[in-house]
Amino acid sequence: MDITFEYIAMALLVFLTGLSAGLCFTWTNAITPGIGRLDDMSYLLSFQQMNRTIVNPMFLIAFFGPVILGLHSLIAFRGATTALFWVLLVAVAIYFVGVALVTIFGNVPLNNILDATELSTANQVDLKTLRELFEVKWNHLHLIRTISATVSFALLIISLIQITRNTIGNGI
């Protein structure tokens, strides 16, 4: 089996999608429930600081890299078997809509509202109101991202297995 740029890109797509799914899973199952137990000020301050810290080059590559690599893989494997192409298309579409678009149009605007708030000068009523505006909606959107990233990751593993089988089976 020749290792081509297309296969490397596909493997990297699966890897980065897996990192995103793991990140989302960890936030859903440990981070947000953990900080959810904090009082309003501590919760909002913790979330504000995590949001400011997480946006870094490594995160951006892991979180948005699958969009670019997904499009590349769709083009590279457009001539593959119909079933393989459709599984790949569905995986990329789920990630794009359920992770990238939900992040850009859902979670990021909420993060921006939180980031723009000077928490140290807010009173208890303002903190409670902000948390009520933020927490439930953010967690709901994040659950969509978690499910989407996980389903996309599983479908991409199936696609990679099928690509490998097709390549080995064709003697390439």
mmCIF file with all atom_site columns, C-alpha atoms in Angstrom:
data_model
loop_
_atom_site.group_PDB
_atom_site.id
_atom_site.type_symbol
_atom_site.label_atom_id
_atom_site.label_alt_id
_atom_site.label_comp_id
_atom_site.label_asym_id
_atom_site.label_entity_id
_atom_site.label_seq_id
_atom_site.pdbx_PDB_ins_code
_atom_site.Cartn_x
_atom_site.Cartn_y
_atom_site.Cartn_z
_atom_site.occupancy
_atom_site.B_iso_or_equiv
_atom_site.pdbx_formal_charge
_atom_site.auth_seq_id
_atom_site.auth_comp_id
_atom_site.auth_asym_id
_atom_site.auth_atom_id
_atom_site.pdbx_PDB_model_num
ATOM 1   C CA . MET A 1 1   ? 0.000   0.000  0.000  1.00 0.00 ? 1   MET A CA 1
ATOM 2   C CA . ASP A 1 2   ? 1.455   3.325  -1.074 1.00 0.00 ? 2   ASP A CA 1
ATOM 3   C CA . ILE A 1 3   ? 1.154   6.064  1.459  1.00 0.00 ? 3   ILE A CA 1
ATOM 4   C CA . THR A 1 4   ? -0.043  9.134  -0.386 1.00 0.00 ? 4   THR A CA 1
ATOM 5   C CA . PHE A 1 5   ? -0.854  12.649 0.697  1.00 0.00 ? 5   PHE A CA 1
ATOM 6   C CA . GLU A 1 6   ? -4.569  11.765 0.491  1.00 0.00 ? 6   GLU A CA 1
ATOM 7   C CA . TYR A 1 7   ? -4.193  8.889  2.963  1.00 0.00 ? 7   TYR A CA 1
ATOM 8   C CA . ILE A 1 8   ? -2.083  10.986 5.316  1.00 0.00 ? 8   ILE A CA 1
ATOM 9   C CA . ALA A 1 9   ? -4.669  13.786 5.164  1.00 0.00 ? 9   ALA A CA 1
ATOM 10  C CA . MET A 1 10  ? -7.459  11.295 5.835  1.00 0.00 ? 10  MET A CA 1
ATOM 11  C CA . ALA A 1 11  ? -5.607  9.820  8.826  1.00 0.00 ? 11  ALA A CA 1
ATOM 12  C CA . LEU A 1 12  ? -4.967  13.337 10.144 1.00 0.00 ? 12  LEU A CA 1
ATOM 13  C CA . LEU A 1 13  ? -8.665  14.140 9.663  1.00 0.00 ? 13  LEU A CA 1
ATOM 14  C CA . VAL A 1 14  ? -9.606  11.127 11.788 1.00 0.00 ? 14  VAL A CA 1
ATOM 15  C CA . PHE A 1 15  ? -6.989  12.020 14.404 1.00 0.00 ? 15  PHE A CA 1
ATOM 16  C CA . LEU A 1 16  ? -8.044  15.679 14.731 1.00 0.00 ? 16  LEU A CA 1
ATOM 17  C CA . THR A 1 17  ? -11.721 14.761 14.801 1.00 0.00 ? 17  THR A CA 1
ATOM 18  C CA . GLY A 1 18  ? -10.933 12.285 17.565 1.00 0.00 ? 18  GLY A CA 1
ATOM 19  C CA . LEU A 1 19  ? -9.133  14.997 19.529 1.00 0.00 ? 19  LEU A CA 1
ATOM 20  C CA . SER A 1 20  ? -12.141 17.286 19.142 1.00 0.00 ? 20  SER A CA 1
ATOM 21  C CA . ALA A 1 21  ? -14.543 14.543 20.165 1.00 0.00 ? 21  ALA A CA 1
ATOM 22  C CA . GLY A 1 22  ? -12.399 13.818 23.223 1.00 0.00 ? 22  GLY A CA 1
ATOM 23  C CA . LEU A 1 23  ? -12.217 17.475 24.140 1.00 0.00 ? 23  LEU A CA 1
ATOM 24  C CA . CYS A 1 24  ? -15.981 17.867 23.807 1.00 0.00 ? 24  CYS A CA 1
ATOM 25  C CA . PHE A 1 25  ? -16.598 14.654 25.758 1.00 0.00 ? 25  PHE A CA 1
ATOM 26  C CA . THR A 1 26  ? -14.343 15.816 28.587 1.00 0.00 ? 26  THR A CA 1
ATOM 27  C CA . TRP A 1 27  ? -16.039 19.204 28.808 1.00 0.00 ? 27  TRP A CA 1
ATOM 28  C CA . THR A 1 28  ? -19.489 17.588 28.766 1.00 0.00 ? 28  THR A CA 1
ATOM 29  C CA . ASN A 1 29  ? -18.706 14.929 31.346 1.00 0.00 ? 29  ASN A CA 1
ATOM 30  C CA . ALA A 1 30  ? -16.243 16.591 33.695 1.00 0.00 ? 30  ALA A CA 1
ATOM 31  C CA . ILE A 1 31  ? -15.556 20.277 33.235 1.00 0.00 ? 31  ILE A CA 1
ATOM 32  C CA . THR A 1 32  ? -19.025 21.812 32.920 1.00 0.00 ? 32  THR A CA 1
ATOM 33  C CA . PRO A 1 33  ? -20.585 19.572 35.588 1.00 0.00 ? 33  PRO A CA 1
ATOM 34  C CA . GLY A 1 34  ? -17.671 20.353 37.895 1.00 0.00 ? 34  GLY A CA 1
ATOM 35  C CA . ILE A 1 35  ? -17.762 24.106 37.545 1.00 0.00 ? 35  ILE A CA 1
ATOM 36  C CA . GLY A 1 36  ? -21.566 23.948 37.514 1.00 0.00 ? 36  GLY A CA 1
ATOM 37  C CA . ARG A 1 37  ? -21.334 23.244 41.248 1.00 0.00 ? 37  ARG A CA 1
ATOM 38  C CA . LEU A 1 38  ? -19.660 26.593 41.885 1.00 0.00 ? 38  LEU A CA 1
ATOM 39  C CA . ASP A 1 39  ? -21.389 29.780 43.018 1.00 0.00 ? 39  ASP A CA 1
ATOM 40  C CA . ASP A 1 40  ? -22.308 32.282 40.284 1.00 0.00 ? 40  ASP A CA 1
ATOM 41  C CA . MET A 1 41  ? -19.164 34.430 40.538 1.00 0.00 ? 41  MET A CA 1
ATOM 42  C CA . SER A 1 42  ? -16.788 31.451 40.646 1.00 0.00 ? 42  SER A CA 1
ATOM 43  C CA . TYR A 1 43  ? -18.613 29.720 37.786 1.00 0.00 ? 43  TYR A CA 1
ATOM 44  C CA . LEU A 1 44  ? -18.595 32.777 35.525 1.00 0.00 ? 44  LEU A CA 1
ATOM 45  C CA . LEU A 1 45  ? -14.996 33.673 36.351 1.00 0.00 ? 45  LEU A CA 1
ATOM 46  C CA . SER A 1 46  ? -13.840 30.087 35.734 1.00 0.00 ? 46  SER A CA 1
ATOM 47  C CA . PHE A 1 47  ? -15.666 29.901 32.423 1.00 0.00 ? 47  PHE A CA 1
ATOM 48  C CA . GLN A 1 48  ? -14.391 33.310 31.387 1.00 0.00 ? 48  GLN A CA 1
ATOM 49  C CA . GLN A 1 49  ? -10.792 32.309 32.062 1.00 0.00 ? 49  GLN A CA 1
ATOM 50  C CA . MET A 1 50  ? -11.116 28.928 30.325 1.00 0.00 ? 50  MET A CA 1
ATOM 51  C CA . ASN A 1 51  ? -12.617 30.594 27.257 1.00 0.00 ? 51  ASN A CA 1
ATOM 52  C CA . ARG A 1 52  ? -9.742  33.057 27.151 1.00 0.00 ? 52  ARG A CA 1
ATOM 53  C CA . THR A 1 53  ? -7.184  30.275 27.506 1.00 0.00 ? 53  THR A CA 1
ATOM 54  C CA . ILE A 1 54  ? -8.593  27.684 25.118 1.00 0.00 ? 54  ILE A CA 1
ATOM 55  C CA . VAL A 1 55  ? -8.404  29.857 22.018 1.00 0.00 ? 55  VAL A CA 1
ATOM 56  C CA . ASN A 1 56  ? -4.828  29.131 20.997 1.00 0.00 ? 56  ASN A CA 1
ATOM 57  C CA . PRO A 1 57  ? -3.154  27.770 17.840 1.00 0.00 ? 57  PRO A CA 1
ATOM 58  C CA . MET A 1 58  ? -3.211  24.113 18.932 1.00 0.00 ? 58  MET A CA 1
ATOM 59  C CA . PHE A 1 59  ? -6.900  24.283 19.804 1.00 0.00 ? 59  PHE A CA 1
ATOM 60  C CA . LEU A 1 60  ? -7.765  26.018 16.541 1.00 0.00 ? 60  LEU A CA 1
ATOM 61  C CA . ILE A 1 61  ? -5.921  23.362 14.524 1.00 0.00 ? 61  ILE A CA 1
ATOM 62  C CA . ALA A 1 62  ? -7.570  20.487 16.389 1.00 0.00 ? 62  ALA A CA 1
ATOM 63  C CA . PHE A 1 63  ? -11.040 22.028 16.384 1.00 0.00 ? 63  PHE A CA 1
ATOM 64  C CA . PHE A 1 64  ? -11.238 23.568 12.901 1.00 0.00 ? 64  PHE A CA 1
ATOM 65  C CA . GLY A 1 65  ? -8.661  21.422 11.060 1.00 0.00 ? 65  GLY A CA 1
ATOM 66  C CA . PRO A 1 66  ? -11.266 18.709 10.422 1.00 0.00 ? 66  PRO A CA 1
ATOM 67  C CA . VAL A 1 67  ? -13.308 21.174 8.355  1.00 0.00 ? 67  VAL A CA 1
ATOM 68  C CA . ILE A 1 68  ? -10.435 21.823 5.939  1.00 0.00 ? 68  ILE A CA 1
ATOM 69  C CA . LEU A 1 69  ? -9.201  18.232 5.915  1.00 0.00 ? 69  LEU A CA 1
ATOM 70  C CA . GLY A 1 70  ? -12.779 16.991 5.536  1.00 0.00 ? 70  GLY A CA 1
ATOM 71  C CA . LEU A 1 71  ? -13.296 19.060 2.405  1.00 0.00 ? 71  LEU A CA 1
ATOM 72  C CA . HIS A 1 72  ? -9.945  17.877 1.074  1.00 0.00 ? 72  HIS A CA 1
ATOM 73  C CA . SER A 1 73  ? -10.856 14.242 1.737  1.00 0.00 ? 73  SER A CA 1
ATOM 74  C CA . LEU A 1 74  ? -14.214 14.614 0.004  1.00 0.00 ? 74  LEU A CA 1
ATOM 75  C CA . ILE A 1 75  ? -12.433 15.879 -3.095 1.00 0.00 ? 75  ILE A CA 1
ATOM 76  C CA . ALA A 1 76  ? -9.666  13.277 -2.870 1.00 0.00 ? 76  ALA A CA 1
ATOM 77  C CA . PHE A 1 77  ? -12.057 10.334 -2.460 1.00 0.00 ? 77  PHE A CA 1
ATOM 78  C CA . ARG A 1 78  ? -14.906 11.525 -4.690 1.00 0.00 ? 78  ARG A CA 1
ATOM 79  C CA . GLY A 1 79  ? -14.223 8.605  -7.037 1.00 0.00 ? 79  GLY A CA 1
ATOM 80  C CA . ALA A 1 80  ? -14.381 6.012  -4.257 1.00 0.00 ? 80  ALA A CA 1
ATOM 81  C CA . THR A 1 81  ? -17.231 3.568  -3.871 1.00 0.00 ? 81  THR A CA 1
ATOM 82  C CA . THR A 1 82  ? -20.615 5.202  -3.424 1.00 0.00 ? 82  THR A CA 1
ATOM 83  C CA . ALA A 1 83  ? -21.070 3.875  0.122  1.00 0.00 ? 83  ALA A CA 1
ATOM 84  C CA . LEU A 1 84  ? -17.631 5.060  1.202  1.00 0.00 ? 84  LEU A CA 1
ATOM 85  C CA . PHE A 1 85  ? -18.129 8.503  -0.270 1.00 0.00 ? 85  PHE A CA 1
ATOM 86  C CA . TRP A 1 86  ? -21.537 8.904  1.405  1.00 0.00 ? 86  TRP A CA 1
ATOM 87  C CA . VAL A 1 87  ? -20.233 7.843  4.820  1.00 0.00 ? 87  VAL A CA 1
ATOM 88  C CA . LEU A 1 88  ? -17.372 10.303 4.416  1.00 0.00 ? 88  LEU A CA 1
ATOM 89  C CA . LEU A 1 89  ? -19.756 13.051 3.259  1.00 0.00 ? 89  LEU A CA 1
ATOM 90  C CA . VAL A 1 90  ? -22.102 12.496 6.206  1.00 0.00 ? 90  VAL A CA 1
ATOM 91  C CA . ALA A 1 91  ? -19.177 12.506 8.667  1.00 0.00 ? 91  ALA A CA 1
ATOM 92  C CA . VAL A 1 92  ? -17.808 15.772 7.279  1.00 0.00 ? 92  VAL A CA 1
ATOM 93  C CA . ALA A 1 93  ? -21.268 17.389 7.132  1.00 0.00 ? 93  ALA A CA 1
ATOM 94  C CA . ILE A 1 94  ? -22.079 16.410 10.718 1.00 0.00 ? 94  ILE A CA 1
ATOM 95  C CA . TYR A 1 95  ? -18.799 17.865 11.940 1.00 0.00 ? 95  TYR A CA 1
ATOM 96  C CA . PHE A 1 96  ? -19.186 21.039 9.894  1.00 0.00 ? 96  PHE A CA 1
ATOM 97  C CA . VAL A 1 97  ? -22.755 21.738 10.979 1.00 0.00 ? 97  VAL A CA 1
ATOM 98  C CA . GLY A 1 98  ? -22.789 20.218 14.472 1.00 0.00 ? 98  GLY A CA 1
ATOM 99  C CA . VAL A 1 99  ? -19.349 21.336 15.623 1.00 0.00 ? 99  VAL A CA 1
ATOM 100 C CA . ALA A 1 100 ? -18.005 24.215 13.514 1.00 0.00 ? 100 ALA A CA 1
ATOM 101 C CA . LEU A 1 101 ? -21.246 26.104 12.830 1.00 0.00 ? 101 LEU A CA 1
ATOM 102 C CA . VAL A 1 102 ? -22.689 25.499 16.306 1.00 0.00 ? 102 VAL A CA 1
ATOM 103 C CA . THR A 1 103 ? -19.434 26.828 17.758 1.00 0.00 ? 103 THR A CA 1
ATOM 104 C CA . ILE A 1 104 ? -19.267 29.894 15.524 1.00 0.00 ? 104 ILE A CA 1
ATOM 105 C CA . PHE A 1 105 ? -22.935 30.881 15.721 1.00 0.00 ? 105 PHE A CA 1
ATOM 106 C CA . GLY A 1 106 ? -23.866 29.480 19.134 1.00 0.00 ? 106 GLY A CA 1
ATOM 107 C CA . ASN A 1 107 ? -21.114 29.057 21.695 1.00 0.00 ? 107 ASN A CA 1
ATOM 108 C CA . VAL A 1 108 ? -18.790 31.856 20.576 1.00 0.00 ? 108 VAL A CA 1
ATOM 109 C CA . PRO A 1 109 ? -21.450 34.593 20.835 1.00 0.00 ? 109 PRO A CA 1
ATOM 110 C CA . LEU A 1 110 ? -22.234 33.396 24.366 1.00 0.00 ? 110 LEU A CA 1
ATOM 111 C CA . ASN A 1 111 ? -18.507 33.343 25.172 1.00 0.00 ? 111 ASN A CA 1
ATOM 112 C CA . ASN A 1 112 ? -18.219 36.901 23.851 1.00 0.00 ? 112 ASN A CA 1
ATOM 113 C CA . ILE A 1 113 ? -21.054 38.099 26.095 1.00 0.00 ? 113 ILE A CA 1
ATOM 114 C CA . LEU A 1 114 ? -19.321 36.537 29.078 1.00 0.00 ? 114 LEU A CA 1
ATOM 115 C CA . ASP A 1 115 ? -15.924 37.898 28.055 1.00 0.00 ? 115 ASP A CA 1
ATOM 116 C CA . ALA A 1 116 ? -17.269 41.449 27.732 1.00 0.00 ? 116 ALA A CA 1
ATOM 117 C CA . THR A 1 117 ? -18.630 41.404 31.281 1.00 0.00 ? 117 THR A CA 1
ATOM 118 C CA . GLU A 1 118 ? -16.545 42.914 34.051 1.00 0.00 ? 118 GLU A CA 1
ATOM 119 C CA . LEU A 1 119 ? -17.390 40.348 36.700 1.00 0.00 ? 119 LEU A CA 1
ATOM 120 C CA . SER A 1 120 ? -15.591 42.107 39.542 1.00 0.00 ? 120 SER A CA 1
ATOM 121 C CA . THR A 1 121 ? -18.041 45.013 39.448 1.00 0.00 ? 121 THR A CA 1
ATOM 122 C CA . ALA A 1 122 ? -21.218 42.984 38.921 1.00 0.00 ? 122 ALA A CA 1
ATOM 123 C CA . ASN A 1 123 ? -23.677 42.529 41.782 1.00 0.00 ? 123 ASN A CA 1
ATOM 124 C CA . GLN A 1 124 ? -25.212 39.181 42.785 1.00 0.00 ? 124 GLN A CA 1
ATOM 125 C CA . VAL A 1 125 ? -28.395 39.771 40.745 1.00 0.00 ? 125 VAL A CA 1
ATOM 126 C CA . ASP A 1 126 ? -26.380 40.588 37.611 1.00 0.00 ? 126 ASP A CA 1
ATOM 127 C CA . LEU A 1 127 ? -24.192 37.513 38.116 1.00 0.00 ? 127 LEU A CA 1
ATOM 128 C CA . LYS A 1 128 ? -27.230 35.268 38.551 1.00 0.00 ? 128 LYS A CA 1
ATOM 129 C CA . THR A 1 129 ? -28.902 36.776 35.461 1.00 0.00 ? 129 THR A CA 1
ATOM 130 C CA . LEU A 1 130 ? -25.754 36.346 33.351 1.00 0.00 ? 130 LEU A CA 1
ATOM 131 C CA . ARG A 1 131 ? -25.304 32.768 34.480 1.00 0.00 ? 131 ARG A CA 1
ATOM 132 C CA . GLU A 1 132 ? -28.944 31.966 33.667 1.00 0.00 ? 132 GLU A CA 1
ATOM 133 C CA . LEU A 1 133 ? -28.510 33.515 30.213 1.00 0.00 ? 133 LEU A CA 1
ATOM 134 C CA . PHE A 1 134 ? -25.274 31.637 29.605 1.00 0.00 ? 134 PHE A CA 1
ATOM 135 C CA . GLU A 1 135 ? -25.112 28.242 31.307 1.00 0.00 ? 135 GLU A CA 1
ATOM 136 C CA . VAL A 1 136 ? -28.108 26.237 30.067 1.00 0.00 ? 136 VAL A CA 1
ATOM 137 C CA . LYS A 1 137 ? -27.867 27.474 26.484 1.00 0.00 ? 137 LYS A CA 1
ATOM 138 C CA . TRP A 1 138 ? -24.074 26.992 26.314 1.00 0.00 ? 138 TRP A CA 1
ATOM 139 C CA . ASN A 1 139 ? -24.309 23.465 27.731 1.00 0.00 ? 139 ASN A CA 1
ATOM 140 C CA . HIS A 1 140 ? -27.115 22.540 25.324 1.00 0.00 ? 140 HIS A CA 1
ATOM 141 C CA . LEU A 1 141 ? -25.110 23.787 22.341 1.00 0.00 ? 141 LEU A CA 1
ATOM 142 C CA . HIS A 1 142 ? -22.034 22.009 23.635 1.00 0.00 ? 142 HIS A CA 1
ATOM 143 C CA . LEU A 1 143 ? -23.940 18.732 23.928 1.00 0.00 ? 143 LEU A CA 1
ATOM 144 C CA . ILE A 1 144 ? -24.791 19.087 20.230 1.00 0.00 ? 144 ILE A CA 1
ATOM 145 C CA . ARG A 1 145 ? -21.077 19.549 19.523 1.00 0.00 ? 145 ARG A CA 1
ATOM 146 C CA . THR A 1 146 ? -20.157 16.532 21.631 1.00 0.00 ? 146 THR A CA 1
ATOM 147 C CA . ILE A 1 147 ? -22.634 14.229 19.906 1.00 0.00 ? 147 ILE A CA 1
ATOM 148 C CA . SER A 1 148 ? -21.725 15.588 16.469 1.00 0.00 ? 148 SER A CA 1
ATOM 149 C CA . ALA A 1 149 ? -17.965 15.237 16.980 1.00 0.00 ? 149 ALA A CA 1
ATOM 150 C CA . THR A 1 150 ? -18.359 11.718 18.358 1.00 0.00 ? 150 THR A CA 1
ATOM 151 C CA . VAL A 1 151 ? -20.634 10.527 15.538 1.00 0.00 ? 151 VAL A CA 1
ATOM 152 C CA . SER A 1 152 ? -18.366 12.143 12.961 1.00 0.00 ? 152 SER A CA 1
ATOM 153 C CA . PHE A 1 153 ? -15.323 10.467 14.515 1.00 0.00 ? 153 PHE A CA 1
ATOM 154 C CA . ALA A 1 154 ? -16.997 7.039  14.431 1.00 0.00 ? 154 ALA A CA 1
ATOM 155 C CA . LEU A 1 155 ? -18.023 7.486  10.785 1.00 0.00 ? 155 LEU A CA 1
ATOM 156 C CA . LEU A 1 156 ? -14.520 8.628  9.858  1.00 0.00 ? 156 LEU A CA 1
ATOM 157 C CA . ILE A 1 157 ? -13.024 5.529  11.479 1.00 0.00 ? 157 ILE A CA 1
ATOM 158 C CA . ILE A 1 158 ? -15.399 3.424  9.361  1.00 0.00 ? 158 ILE A CA 1
ATOM 159 C CA . SER A 1 159 ? -14.353 5.420  6.285  1.00 0.00 ? 159 SER A CA 1
ATOM 160 C CA . LEU A 1 160 ? -10.650 4.986  7.009  1.00 0.00 ? 160 LEU A CA 1
ATOM 161 C CA . ILE A 1 161 ? -11.087 1.251  7.513  1.00 0.00 ? 161 ILE A CA 1
ATOM 162 C CA . GLN A 1 162 ? -12.987 1.013  4.230  1.00 0.00 ? 162 GLN A CA 1
ATOM 163 C CA . ILE A 1 163 ? -10.377 3.069  2.368  1.00 0.00 ? 163 ILE A CA 1
ATOM 164 C CA . THR A 1 164 ? -7.638  0.819  3.745  1.00 0.00 ? 164 THR A CA 1
ATOM 165 C CA . ARG A 1 165 ? -9.543  -2.332 2.771  1.00 0.00 ? 165 ARG A CA 1
ATOM 166 C CA . ASN A 1 166 ? -10.228 -0.994 -0.711 1.00 0.00 ? 166 ASN A CA 1
ATOM 167 C CA . THR A 1 167 ? -6.604  -0.043 -1.172 1.00 0.00 ? 167 THR A CA 1
ATOM 168 C CA . ILE A 1 168 ? -5.246  -3.367 0.070  1.00 0.00 ? 168 ILE A CA 1
ATOM 169 C CA . GLY A 1 169 ? -7.908  -5.298 -1.814 1.00 0.00 ? 169 GLY A CA 1
ATOM 170 C CA . ASN A 1 170 ? -7.012  -3.548 -5.063 1.00 0.00 ? 170 ASN A CA 1
ATOM 171 C CA . GLY A 1 171 ? -3.339  -4.266 -4.543 1.00 0.00 ? 171 GLY A CA 1
ATOM 172 C CA . ILE A 1 172 ? -2.473  -0.614 -4.400 1.00 0.00 ? 172 ILE A CA 1
#
